[in-house]
């Protein structure tokens, strides 16, 4: 249950004065959530401020600054009848003159606000025009009494159309009036040492600053809130992990026979990085605690074989393994990659996706339950309740960030003290690993298999499509396999598919009988047929939507064409390009773009041309787009931070991680005074999943 004190924080914005349906809609866009609540608004922090303490005389005043000046109103000059032009009001202060400019000025209103002969304060941006000081649409026109009430420092907010900074500020101040202080969840000594304000004072300082320094990047109030947000995420992770680790693990020791046999059966030697990862994994499996390890490696770094050997080791110790992929294509691909070797050494391997039905499915489930299957490869289907293992020992989860923590735990719950190996192909910078996976153990495959040739990446304007088609024709005539990825047109896959179908029709005409199409809306068997044709070389050109993004492995493929590359994210482009350059022949990647390119799109494509280093690309991506995108949180729905940022608050993240670890060590059920307060924090930042876990445990 959400603590009582938080109720006003979760009230709908529609309860505030001035927030009718239309304004609410604007706030929905501003705060990027369907039913914005008070907390969402309060967490919308100002990005700057206007200092209304700057009050020069007109003689001293600097053009292009915001000033608040006192003037005596002199003359009104309406535009000549029937003519366009602004309405002007002149004034002076004895040291100089100023013209106030109003486009579409309403005469009656302006006469009332600025009666000739009266003294008024006007505040706004000063400009020099035709040698005269002028102010276009002053932000404020005030008399002495109004001036007394003017906030001296006015926060400015990120906006969407239909909202003004002043309006947003007004609504926020109103919202602030309705919420109460919360119990302090930070350690008192820590708070003192940092000289940070309490939570609600921090909000008040940021939304009602007295000076621009109050809301600066390094302002204590800002750091406090960033820390709160980071602590909530780190604490939630630590709680989930502690629960996972609380159950004792099982020491699994293999004989090494199967692992050795696989190693013999492979047509290549493992890289040093693969060897090191395997040693880490064997050690974890043998230790009497549960393994929670992230196997991180760029596309093509050879994670699959590492996973296979880990599963073989578990089989030696008498356990079963489950290997879960995010899509059916990938699950099938994994099966095809590992089955020949696995079967050669006597491992029993089966596939379970949504497609295995009826008798076949029943037979698979029965074999798994009877312990007659060593490795079960599949999709989400593996989570389902009726899937029962006889002795599940290891869960391998591929492409982790597409699954939530829950799903991972659900799979782990299917056995006794199941060890978990998570594989991710998105090379994640260290800071991000900490953030999203906590102190999960990490093995990195930072070495590519020997003999890989660099990929020649070129940027080509879409206008030159004909030349590209010609080049593809020549490549195919020389025996190449070509991936042709069609653009992401919209949120709707149907439209993407239509684009892919058009391109298919176009290329099928140019290369009859040599082109295949694969997309997400096709029947499973048709997808298989398309991939099989590509794999065998019968149809050496494969048109695809992004379904091929992750994992598909056809080492013979050496050409990758990506249409409208400017519409893809950097990580996605890298993943796609990783489909080629897997064999020992030279590969080419053609990024077709439609100009003119925006700054970000241009940088992205340039980076792609410059480097193949996945870690470098991930770092650049982080800079260009922020952490949420790097991890593809769109798929998993993981929240993106509002107040903290990895680039700016890396040190706070580290502190929050240590803080969370201490809390979990001292008060794992969050029951003491600070623990109770921390529950408020978790709810406030919507990390209450972790709280629910406490109760369940
Ligand atoms: P990832 O899943 O990390 O993207 P894969 O496991 O699919 O990479 O491996 C990519 C390709 O590299 C596969 O064809 C695999 O057989 C091959 N491979 C893996 N390890 C090695 C190695 N040590 N030497 C040569 N080729 C390797
Ligand atoms: Mg893979």
XYZ file of C-alpha atoms and ligand atoms in Angstrom:
725
model
C 0.000 0.000 0.000
C 1.236 3.413 -0.913
C 2.058 5.472 2.191
C -0.637 7.993 3.013
C 1.602 11.033 2.860
C 2.088 10.409 -0.847
C -1.562 10.662 -1.825
C -1.387 14.368 -2.777
C 1.693 13.650 -4.885
C -0.256 11.173 -6.948
C -3.366 13.341 -7.364
C -4.350 14.148 -10.927
C -3.319 17.521 -12.290
C -6.906 18.090 -13.307
C -7.636 18.922 -9.667
C -5.610 22.133 -9.921
C -7.188 25.477 -10.675
C -6.701 26.504 -14.265
C -6.116 22.974 -15.494
C -9.137 22.251 -17.651
C -9.279 19.546 -20.296
C -7.362 21.613 -22.840
C -4.535 22.596 -20.514
C -4.414 19.058 -19.186
C -3.811 17.844 -22.703
C -0.874 20.202 -23.014
C 0.542 18.926 -19.740
C 0.087 15.384 -20.975
C 2.411 16.211 -23.831
C 4.775 18.243 -21.686
C 5.213 15.539 -19.076
C 5.026 12.734 -21.593
C 2.542 10.635 -19.740
C -1.132 9.907 -20.271
C -2.563 10.979 -16.921
C -0.097 13.393 -15.437
C -0.069 13.656 -11.680
C 1.214 16.241 -9.263
C 4.505 14.411 -8.808
C 5.140 14.414 -12.546
C 4.678 18.147 -12.632
C 6.833 18.785 -9.580
C 9.611 16.773 -11.181
C 9.497 18.991 -14.239
C 12.451 21.146 -13.269
C 13.361 24.557 -14.627
C 16.244 24.754 -17.055
C 17.005 28.416 -16.461
C 15.722 31.573 -14.919
C 15.084 35.205 -15.562
C 16.643 37.541 -13.054
C 14.277 40.432 -12.449
C 16.608 42.070 -9.991
C 18.520 43.684 -12.818
C 17.148 47.220 -12.819
C 19.376 49.671 -14.637
C 18.516 53.165 -15.808
C 17.864 53.364 -19.535
C 21.248 55.010 -19.998
C 23.002 52.073 -18.342
C 20.836 49.322 -19.785
C 22.478 46.769 -22.079
C 20.673 45.671 -25.229
C 20.004 41.922 -25.511
C 19.570 41.442 -21.789
C 16.460 41.054 -19.700
C 15.905 44.136 -17.595
C 13.258 45.604 -15.359
C 13.110 49.356 -15.815
C 10.967 52.137 -14.419
C 9.612 54.577 -16.980
C 7.170 57.390 -17.324
C 4.723 56.597 -20.112
C 4.734 59.285 -22.803
C 2.940 58.675 -26.039
C 0.770 55.981 -27.689
C 1.170 55.509 -31.413
C -1.345 53.208 -33.056
C -0.507 52.034 -36.589
C -2.045 54.315 -39.225
C -5.648 53.387 -39.974
C -5.961 50.465 -42.362
C -2.249 49.828 -42.303
C -0.373 46.975 -40.759
C 2.321 47.557 -38.195
C 2.827 47.367 -34.477
C 1.302 49.522 -31.801
C 3.980 51.573 -30.068
C 4.208 53.213 -26.680
C 7.133 55.447 -25.807
C 8.480 56.222 -22.378
C 11.524 57.697 -20.636
C 13.236 57.721 -17.283
C 15.165 60.960 -17.486
C 18.322 59.183 -18.659
C 16.986 57.858 -21.941
C 14.038 56.746 -24.053
C 12.433 53.435 -24.814
C 9.779 52.199 -27.219
C 7.463 49.395 -26.188
C 6.293 47.433 -29.224
C 3.069 45.450 -29.453
C 2.096 43.484 -32.523
C -1.694 43.329 -32.881
C -1.801 45.568 -29.807
C -5.216 46.112 -28.308
C -5.566 49.834 -27.854
C -8.097 49.851 -25.025
C -6.063 47.359 -23.047
C -2.798 49.198 -23.561
C -4.334 52.546 -22.630
C -5.479 50.983 -19.397
C -2.141 49.338 -18.582
C 0.051 52.200 -19.730
C -1.818 55.477 -19.223
C 0.240 58.413 -20.508
C 1.921 60.264 -17.655
C 1.883 57.265 -15.294
C 4.999 55.583 -13.900
C 5.278 51.908 -14.696
C 7.818 49.117 -14.349
C 8.313 47.108 -17.510
C 10.300 43.921 -17.565
C 11.505 42.020 -20.582
C 14.204 41.696 -23.167
C 15.765 44.916 -24.324
C 16.802 45.394 -27.931
C 18.432 48.083 -29.991
C 16.497 48.949 -33.122
C 17.277 51.864 -35.416
C 19.456 53.353 -32.704
C 16.567 53.254 -30.213
C 16.079 51.011 -27.199
C 12.959 48.942 -27.569
C 11.163 46.148 -25.821
C 8.834 43.909 -27.816
C 5.922 42.581 -25.774
C 7.234 43.185 -22.245
C 6.851 40.103 -20.009
C 5.491 42.297 -17.254
C 3.930 45.732 -16.949
C 3.588 46.656 -13.294
C 2.864 49.518 -10.989
C 4.635 49.888 -7.620
C 2.246 47.460 -5.914
C 2.697 44.886 -8.665
C 6.448 45.234 -8.468
C 6.405 44.432 -4.774
C 4.856 41.046 -5.601
C 7.104 40.250 -8.555
C 9.233 37.126 -7.991
C 12.808 38.323 -8.221
C 14.002 35.289 -10.010
C 11.603 33.588 -12.362
C 12.258 29.975 -13.353
C 11.956 29.069 -17.013
C 10.776 25.616 -18.039
C 11.032 23.329 -21.030
C 7.749 23.821 -22.860
C 5.435 22.424 -25.466
C 3.158 24.460 -27.673
C 0.229 25.924 -25.803
C 2.052 26.423 -22.515
C 4.110 29.355 -21.289
C 6.833 29.275 -18.703
C 4.854 31.633 -16.509
C 1.780 29.416 -16.784
C 3.713 26.255 -16.001
C 5.374 28.024 -13.066
C 2.014 29.151 -11.710
C 0.595 25.651 -11.871
C 3.666 24.181 -10.224
C 3.541 26.706 -7.373
C -0.066 25.803 -6.823
C 0.819 22.106 -6.818
C 3.573 22.763 -4.295
C 1.051 24.319 -1.937
C -0.900 21.079 -1.880
C 1.860 18.650 -0.913
C 3.378 17.995 2.475
C 6.905 17.234 3.631
C 7.865 13.565 3.652
C 9.950 11.672 6.173
C 13.668 12.091 5.461
C 14.973 9.026 3.668
C 18.560 10.130 3.371
C 21.096 9.348 6.018
C 21.290 12.360 8.334
C 25.067 12.479 8.468
C 25.325 12.170 4.710
C 22.798 14.938 4.214
C 24.692 17.210 6.556
C 27.995 16.484 4.960
C 26.618 17.285 1.510
C 24.732 20.326 2.802
C 21.663 19.365 0.866
C 18.159 20.558 1.691
C 15.341 18.165 2.540
C 13.202 16.848 -0.292
C 10.392 19.373 -0.256
C 12.715 22.324 0.355
C 14.692 21.207 -2.670
C 11.545 21.269 -4.802
C 10.611 24.671 -3.439
C 14.049 26.097 -4.068
C 14.021 24.948 -7.660
C 10.535 26.159 -8.428
C 10.726 29.356 -6.364
C 14.371 30.367 -6.673
C 15.609 33.554 -5.127
C 18.634 33.811 -7.365
C 19.792 32.083 -10.548
C 22.446 30.176 -8.560
C 19.678 28.401 -6.670
C 18.828 26.337 -9.713
C 22.248 25.990 -11.335
C 23.517 22.583 -12.455
C 25.483 22.094 -9.279
C 22.914 23.641 -6.952
C 22.377 21.569 -3.794
C 18.645 21.327 -4.485
C 19.220 19.838 -7.907
C 21.812 17.370 -6.658
C 19.534 16.314 -3.850
C 16.704 15.425 -6.202
C 19.028 13.727 -8.681
C 20.378 11.663 -5.815
C 16.881 10.748 -4.668
C 16.039 9.499 -8.102
C 19.261 7.512 -8.376
C 18.898 6.083 -4.911
C 15.384 4.883 -5.689
C 16.604 2.995 -8.747
C 19.665 1.570 -7.016
C 17.723 0.524 -3.961
C 15.086 -1.217 -6.047
C 17.786 -3.121 -7.905
C 19.586 -4.013 -4.704
C 16.379 -5.342 -3.160
C 15.565 -7.497 -6.148
C 19.067 -8.825 -6.202
C 19.223 -9.470 -2.476
C 16.080 -11.508 -2.709
C 17.476 -13.423 -5.602
C 20.659 -14.147 -3.718
C 18.986 -14.819 -0.388
C 18.136 -18.327 -1.435
C 21.228 -20.474 -1.230
C 22.739 -21.618 -4.495
C 23.709 -25.051 -5.598
C 27.266 -25.974 -6.343
C 27.317 -27.456 -9.828
C 30.492 -29.175 -10.797
C 30.848 -30.781 -14.168
C 33.341 -33.361 -15.305
C 34.509 -31.228 -18.195
C 33.908 -34.096 -20.628
C 31.176 -32.467 -22.699
C 32.828 -29.073 -22.673
C 35.993 -30.637 -23.976
C 34.091 -32.574 -26.633
C 32.445 -29.373 -27.854
C 35.743 -27.625 -27.958
C 37.041 -30.449 -30.158
C 34.008 -30.291 -32.408
C 34.288 -26.554 -33.071
C 36.005 -25.573 -36.320
C 37.862 -22.785 -34.506
C 39.645 -22.062 -31.250
C 37.967 -19.916 -28.610
C 39.210 -16.381 -28.243
C 40.946 -15.376 -25.032
C 37.882 -13.403 -24.045
C 35.642 -16.421 -24.563
C 37.981 -18.548 -22.448
C 37.963 -15.973 -19.670
C 34.186 -15.687 -19.695
C 33.858 -19.452 -19.505
C 36.258 -19.640 -16.580
C 34.150 -17.003 -14.769
C 30.999 -18.960 -15.464
C 32.409 -22.297 -14.371
C 33.558 -20.719 -11.160
C 30.102 -19.238 -10.512
C 28.371 -22.516 -11.267
C 30.688 -24.434 -8.981
C 30.237 -21.975 -6.109
C 27.370 -22.640 -3.676
C 25.699 -19.336 -4.474
C 23.431 -18.326 -7.279
C 25.032 -17.019 -10.397
C 23.788 -13.731 -11.790
C 26.176 -12.884 -14.561
C 25.983 -10.604 -17.536
C 27.806 -11.811 -20.622
C 28.371 -8.699 -22.558
C 29.752 -8.698 -26.047
C 29.452 -6.856 -29.266
C 27.587 -8.472 -32.139
C 29.615 -11.282 -33.582
C 31.840 -11.630 -30.544
C 30.712 -15.228 -30.114
C 28.387 -15.292 -27.129
C 26.349 -18.213 -28.343
C 29.126 -20.753 -28.113
C 30.004 -19.552 -24.620
C 26.398 -20.105 -23.615
C 26.440 -23.556 -25.174
C 29.519 -24.542 -23.212
C 28.000 -23.215 -20.002
C 24.913 -25.325 -20.666
C 27.063 -28.340 -21.419
C 28.818 -27.885 -18.084
C 25.470 -27.819 -16.311
C 24.411 -30.958 -18.173
C 27.586 -32.656 -16.944
C 26.503 -31.838 -13.415
C 23.124 -33.384 -14.073
C 21.115 -30.206 -14.654
C 18.933 -28.849 -17.452
C 19.287 -25.475 -19.135
C 16.811 -23.098 -20.682
C 17.887 -20.602 -23.287
C 15.498 -17.793 -23.955
C 15.540 -15.432 -26.932
C 13.357 -12.374 -27.499
C 11.956 -13.479 -30.849
C 11.008 -16.685 -32.523
C 13.492 -16.143 -35.334
C 16.273 -15.795 -32.829
C 15.230 -18.821 -30.856
C 15.245 -20.857 -34.042
C 18.574 -19.406 -35.046
C 20.083 -20.355 -31.700
C 18.779 -23.845 -32.111
C 20.228 -24.137 -35.593
C 23.595 -22.815 -34.439
C 24.007 -24.995 -31.428
C 22.007 -28.132 -32.211
C 24.534 -29.710 -34.623
C 27.376 -29.385 -32.133
C 25.241 -30.175 -29.110
C 23.858 -33.315 -30.686
C 27.282 -34.403 -31.834
C 28.409 -34.581 -28.217
C 25.216 -36.227 -27.053
C 23.291 -33.288 -25.586
C 19.541 -33.517 -26.027
C 18.174 -30.232 -27.277
C 14.631 -29.088 -28.124
C 12.844 -25.950 -29.209
C 9.718 -24.433 -27.673
C 8.074 -21.337 -29.107
C 4.490 -20.304 -29.745
C 4.633 -22.318 -32.920
C 5.021 -25.781 -31.468
C 1.444 -26.878 -30.934
C -0.774 -29.821 -30.110
C 0.793 -33.253 -29.963
C 4.263 -31.966 -30.710
C 4.089 -29.453 -27.866
C 2.744 -31.998 -25.433
C 5.547 -34.346 -26.351
C 8.208 -31.657 -25.807
C 6.747 -30.638 -22.457
C 6.592 -34.234 -21.378
C 10.228 -34.838 -22.299
C 11.329 -31.684 -20.468
C 9.411 -32.676 -17.359
C 10.875 -36.169 -17.501
C 14.399 -34.797 -17.675
C 14.915 -36.174 -21.167
C 15.930 -32.778 -22.533
C 19.211 -31.131 -21.555
C 18.721 -27.829 -23.309
C 15.400 -26.189 -24.062
C 15.655 -23.232 -26.412
C 12.688 -20.920 -26.789
C 10.894 -17.627 -26.488
C 8.622 -16.225 -23.795
C 6.819 -19.530 -24.065
C 9.369 -20.840 -21.592
C 7.850 -18.729 -18.799
C 4.474 -20.274 -19.093
C 3.129 -22.123 -16.143
C 2.689 -25.500 -17.735
C 6.371 -25.635 -18.680
C 7.846 -27.784 -15.952
C 11.484 -28.810 -15.780
C 12.677 -31.814 -13.902
C 15.901 -30.139 -12.724
C 16.478 -26.746 -14.263
C 19.914 -25.503 -13.322
C 20.732 -22.669 -15.674
C 18.673 -20.022 -17.416
C 20.385 -18.243 -20.283
C 18.569 -15.073 -21.250
C 19.586 -13.528 -24.547
C 19.148 -9.824 -25.215
C 18.210 -9.053 -21.664
C 16.942 -5.545 -22.071
C 13.915 -6.741 -23.932
C 12.803 -8.695 -20.933
C 11.845 -7.236 -17.599
C 13.220 -8.202 -14.230
C 9.991 -10.052 -13.556
C 10.334 -12.332 -16.499
C 13.870 -13.141 -15.565
C 12.771 -14.047 -12.058
C 9.838 -16.051 -13.380
C 12.155 -18.249 -15.361
C 14.530 -18.601 -12.430
C 11.611 -19.696 -10.295
C 11.145 -22.784 -12.442
C 13.916 -24.615 -10.705
C 15.776 -24.892 -7.489
C 18.352 -22.109 -7.107
C 18.592 -21.593 -10.843
C 21.751 -19.865 -12.030
C 21.211 -17.036 -14.475
C 23.367 -15.952 -17.376
C 22.201 -12.852 -19.204
C 23.611 -12.125 -22.627
C 23.475 -8.728 -24.163
C 24.680 -7.713 -27.578
C 24.326 -4.030 -26.924
C 27.703 -3.089 -25.579
C 26.730 -1.139 -22.538
C 29.099 1.390 -21.036
C 30.171 0.566 -17.510
C 28.137 3.335 -15.916
C 25.011 1.980 -17.521
C 25.705 -1.548 -16.401
C 25.808 -0.278 -12.847
C 22.624 1.624 -13.290
C 20.453 -0.968 -14.850
C 21.934 -4.198 -13.644
C 23.411 -3.078 -10.363
C 26.477 -4.987 -9.327
C 25.640 -7.995 -11.403
C 28.855 -9.778 -12.286
C 30.038 -8.991 -15.765
C 32.101 -10.906 -18.299
C 32.935 -8.963 -21.411
C 33.788 -10.490 -24.783
C 36.028 -7.660 -25.811
C 37.917 -9.528 -28.469
C 36.622 -10.418 -31.887
C 37.206 -13.889 -33.303
C 40.374 -13.965 -35.391
C 40.322 -13.448 -39.105
C 37.488 -10.949 -39.251
C 37.920 -8.330 -41.952
C 36.937 -4.730 -41.297
C 33.645 -3.642 -42.821
C 33.773 -0.928 -45.444
C 30.950 1.431 -44.502
C 29.741 4.078 -46.947
C 27.135 6.797 -46.839
C 25.158 7.163 -50.034
C 22.325 9.536 -50.877
C 19.065 7.778 -51.612
C 18.928 9.515 -54.997
C 21.656 7.121 -56.094
C 19.480 4.068 -55.508
C 19.919 2.889 -59.096
C 23.673 2.738 -58.702
C 23.241 0.808 -55.473
C 20.970 -1.698 -57.197
C 23.610 -2.060 -59.908
C 26.335 -2.676 -57.320
C 24.189 -5.245 -55.532
C 23.686 -7.008 -58.866
C 27.439 -7.214 -59.424
C 28.073 -8.419 -55.880
C 25.471 -11.157 -56.226
C 26.943 -12.205 -59.568
C 30.210 -12.685 -57.667
C 28.535 -14.937 -55.140
C 27.744 -12.442 -52.365
C 24.747 -12.575 -50.021
C 23.036 -9.251 -49.470
C 20.836 -8.042 -46.631
C 18.597 -5.158 -47.633
C 16.950 -3.508 -44.643
C 13.891 -1.370 -45.225
C 13.133 1.808 -43.398
C 11.242 2.301 -40.253
C 8.373 4.302 -41.602
C 6.258 4.740 -38.546
C 5.172 3.332 -35.237
C 2.984 0.934 -37.126
C 4.601 -2.201 -38.378
C 2.010 -2.536 -41.128
C 3.421 0.527 -42.857
C 6.973 -0.726 -42.503
C 5.884 -3.949 -44.064
C 4.274 -2.132 -46.963
C 7.562 -0.329 -47.637
C 9.456 -3.600 -47.531
C 6.968 -5.183 -49.914
C 7.399 -2.322 -52.370
C 11.153 -2.690 -52.310
C 10.772 -6.429 -52.707
C 8.637 -5.969 -55.805
C 11.163 -3.517 -57.213
C 14.207 -5.730 -56.655
C 12.434 -8.932 -57.620
C 11.921 -7.358 -61.014
C 15.609 -6.518 -61.292
C 16.741 -9.928 -60.015
C 13.973 -12.427 -60.741
C 13.944 -15.469 -58.488
C 16.889 -14.267 -56.422
C 15.137 -12.131 -53.836
C 13.345 -13.138 -50.636
C 11.363 -11.090 -48.141
C 11.095 -11.461 -44.379
C 9.143 -9.321 -41.935
C 7.473 -9.547 -38.568
C 3.960 -10.104 -39.836
C 4.756 -13.196 -41.825
C 3.800 -16.664 -40.692
C 6.593 -18.461 -38.888
C 7.023 -21.096 -41.573
C 7.249 -18.447 -44.298
C 9.936 -16.632 -42.315
C 11.864 -19.855 -42.010
C 11.578 -20.489 -45.733
C 12.857 -16.988 -46.536
C 15.805 -17.345 -44.166
C 16.568 -20.842 -45.396
C 16.671 -19.625 -49.004
C 19.088 -16.908 -47.966
C 21.219 -19.245 -45.940
C 21.528 -21.759 -48.758
C 22.260 -19.025 -51.285
C 19.271 -19.801 -53.449
C 17.901 -16.310 -52.868
C 21.038 -14.301 -52.183
C 19.165 -11.049 -51.594
C 17.101 -10.809 -48.429
C 14.771 -7.862 -47.990
C 13.925 -7.417 -44.344
C 12.379 -5.094 -41.858
C 14.300 -4.819 -38.616
C 13.391 -8.379 -37.638
C 16.920 -9.327 -38.604
C 18.267 -6.783 -36.170
C 19.465 -9.155 -33.548
C 21.245 -12.411 -33.780
C 20.651 -13.785 -37.227
C 23.819 -15.514 -38.267
C 24.671 -16.117 -41.911
C 28.458 -15.878 -42.087
C 28.399 -15.851 -45.899
C 26.548 -12.525 -45.970
C 28.921 -9.724 -46.923
C 26.737 -6.829 -48.032
C 24.299 -4.843 -45.912
C 22.153 -2.137 -47.432
C 20.183 0.003 -44.992
C 17.607 2.234 -46.551
C 16.824 5.516 -44.806
C 19.648 4.879 -42.391
C 19.016 8.338 -40.936
C 15.848 7.020 -39.335
C 17.607 4.376 -37.305
C 19.294 4.801 -33.958
C 22.995 4.295 -33.653
C 22.708 1.115 -31.614
C 20.293 -0.292 -34.140
C 22.556 0.523 -37.064
C 25.417 -1.130 -35.270
C 23.350 -4.225 -34.584
C 22.270 -4.412 -38.189
C 25.759 -3.974 -39.536
C 26.915 -6.683 -37.160
C 25.064 -9.192 -39.362
C 27.889 -8.949 -41.891
C 31.644 -9.191 -41.484
C 31.246 -12.540 -39.739
C 33.104 -14.663 -42.193
C 36.594 -14.254 -43.566
C 35.581 -12.286 -46.661
C 35.582 -8.484 -46.852
C 32.198 -6.881 -46.250
C 30.489 -3.682 -47.280
C 27.753 -1.723 -45.566
C 25.855 0.882 -47.556
C 23.937 3.399 -45.513
C 21.398 5.043 -47.797
C 20.160 8.329 -46.460
C 17.679 10.938 -47.476
C 19.003 14.473 -47.133
C 19.081 17.033 -45.797
C 20.340 15.445 -42.614
C 19.782 16.936 -39.177
C 22.762 17.390 -36.873
C 22.156 14.281 -34.809
C 21.443 12.035 -37.771
C 24.578 13.300 -39.456
C 26.738 12.611 -36.400
C 25.283 9.142 -36.115
C 26.077 8.208 -39.680
C 29.564 9.695 -39.411
C 30.271 7.598 -36.334
C 29.098 4.513 -38.174
C 31.519 5.266 -40.961
C 34.371 5.932 -38.556
C 34.241 2.945 -36.258
C 33.088 -0.602 -35.715
C 33.925 -0.533 -32.044
C 30.654 -1.266 -30.303
C 31.741 0.268 -27.025
C 32.757 3.495 -28.674
C 29.469 3.532 -30.567
C 27.525 2.975 -27.377
C 29.337 5.834 -25.670
C 28.640 8.152 -28.577
C 25.052 7.031 -28.642
C 24.784 7.889 -24.991
C 26.013 11.378 -25.735
C 23.674 11.837 -28.655
C 20.520 10.396 -27.237
C 20.625 9.813 -23.537
C 20.592 6.649 -21.551
C 17.024 5.509 -22.136
C 17.537 5.042 -25.819
C 20.833 3.258 -25.480
C 19.244 0.464 -23.572
C 16.231 0.361 -25.803
C 14.043 1.010 -22.814
C 11.190 1.659 -25.201
C 10.744 -2.071 -25.467
C 11.027 -2.887 -21.819
C 9.192 0.187 -20.608
C 11.861 0.903 -18.021
C 11.578 4.465 -16.831
C 13.990 7.068 -18.012
C 15.267 9.401 -15.360
C 13.796 12.826 -15.141
C 16.126 14.550 -12.741
C 19.362 12.641 -12.844
C 21.606 12.049 -15.797
C 24.477 9.656 -16.081
C 26.749 12.149 -17.748
C 26.312 14.755 -15.060
C 25.795 12.642 -11.984
C 28.095 9.660 -12.361
C 29.585 10.258 -8.914
C 26.150 10.447 -7.326
C 25.245 7.178 -8.984
C 28.236 5.532 -7.399
C 27.337 6.972 -3.986
C 23.719 5.871 -4.378
C 24.808 2.373 -5.240
C 26.916 2.110 -2.099
C 24.158 3.661 -0.016
C 21.648 1.127 -1.356
C 23.996 -1.775 -0.660
C 24.388 -0.616 2.942
C 20.660 -0.269 3.421
C 20.033 -3.747 2.089
C 22.747 -5.180 4.316
C 21.467 -3.490 7.464
C 17.729 -3.434 7.001
C 16.777 -5.705 4.106
C 13.060 -5.548 4.898
C 13.013 -1.744 5.189
C 11.464 -1.770 8.622
C 13.484 0.676 10.712
C 12.886 4.427 10.665
C 14.991 5.070 7.627
C 13.593 1.957 5.996
C 10.047 3.274 6.397
C 11.104 6.579 4.875
C 12.808 4.759 2.012
C 9.551 3.034 1.204
C 8.165 6.501 0.546
C 11.064 7.129 -1.784
C 10.468 3.922 -3.722
C 6.796 4.698 -4.195
C 7.436 8.296 -5.090
C 9.783 7.221 -7.874
C 7.540 4.350 -8.900
C 9.946 1.651 -7.877
C 7.323 0.026 -5.729
C 7.751 -3.244 -7.583
C 10.668 -3.756 -5.246
C 8.489 -3.090 -2.206
C 5.994 -5.670 -3.323
C 8.795 -8.136 -3.615
C 9.640 -7.521 0.046
C 6.208 -8.461 1.148
C 6.088 -11.534 -1.043
C 9.390 -12.726 0.352
P 27.063 -13.027 -30.999
O 25.899 -13.833 -30.529
O 27.966 -12.611 -29.908
O 26.654 -11.891 -31.880
P 27.690 -15.431 -32.315
O 27.763 -16.260 -31.137
O 26.456 -15.464 -33.129
O 27.974 -13.938 -31.902
O 28.975 -15.701 -33.189
C 29.140 -15.085 -34.441
C 29.882 -16.006 -35.390
O 31.214 -16.176 -34.959
C 29.305 -17.383 -35.478
O 29.319 -17.753 -36.833
C 30.261 -18.256 -34.679
O 30.306 -19.585 -35.167
C 31.561 -17.541 -34.890
N 32.516 -17.693 -33.806
C 32.270 -17.679 -32.484
N 33.407 -17.791 -31.766
C 34.416 -17.854 -32.673
C 35.847 -17.979 -32.561
N 36.453 -18.046 -31.381
N 36.558 -17.989 -33.714
C 35.951 -17.932 -34.908
N 34.625 -17.830 -35.082
C 33.854 -17.777 -33.968
Mg 23.853 -13.865 -30.624
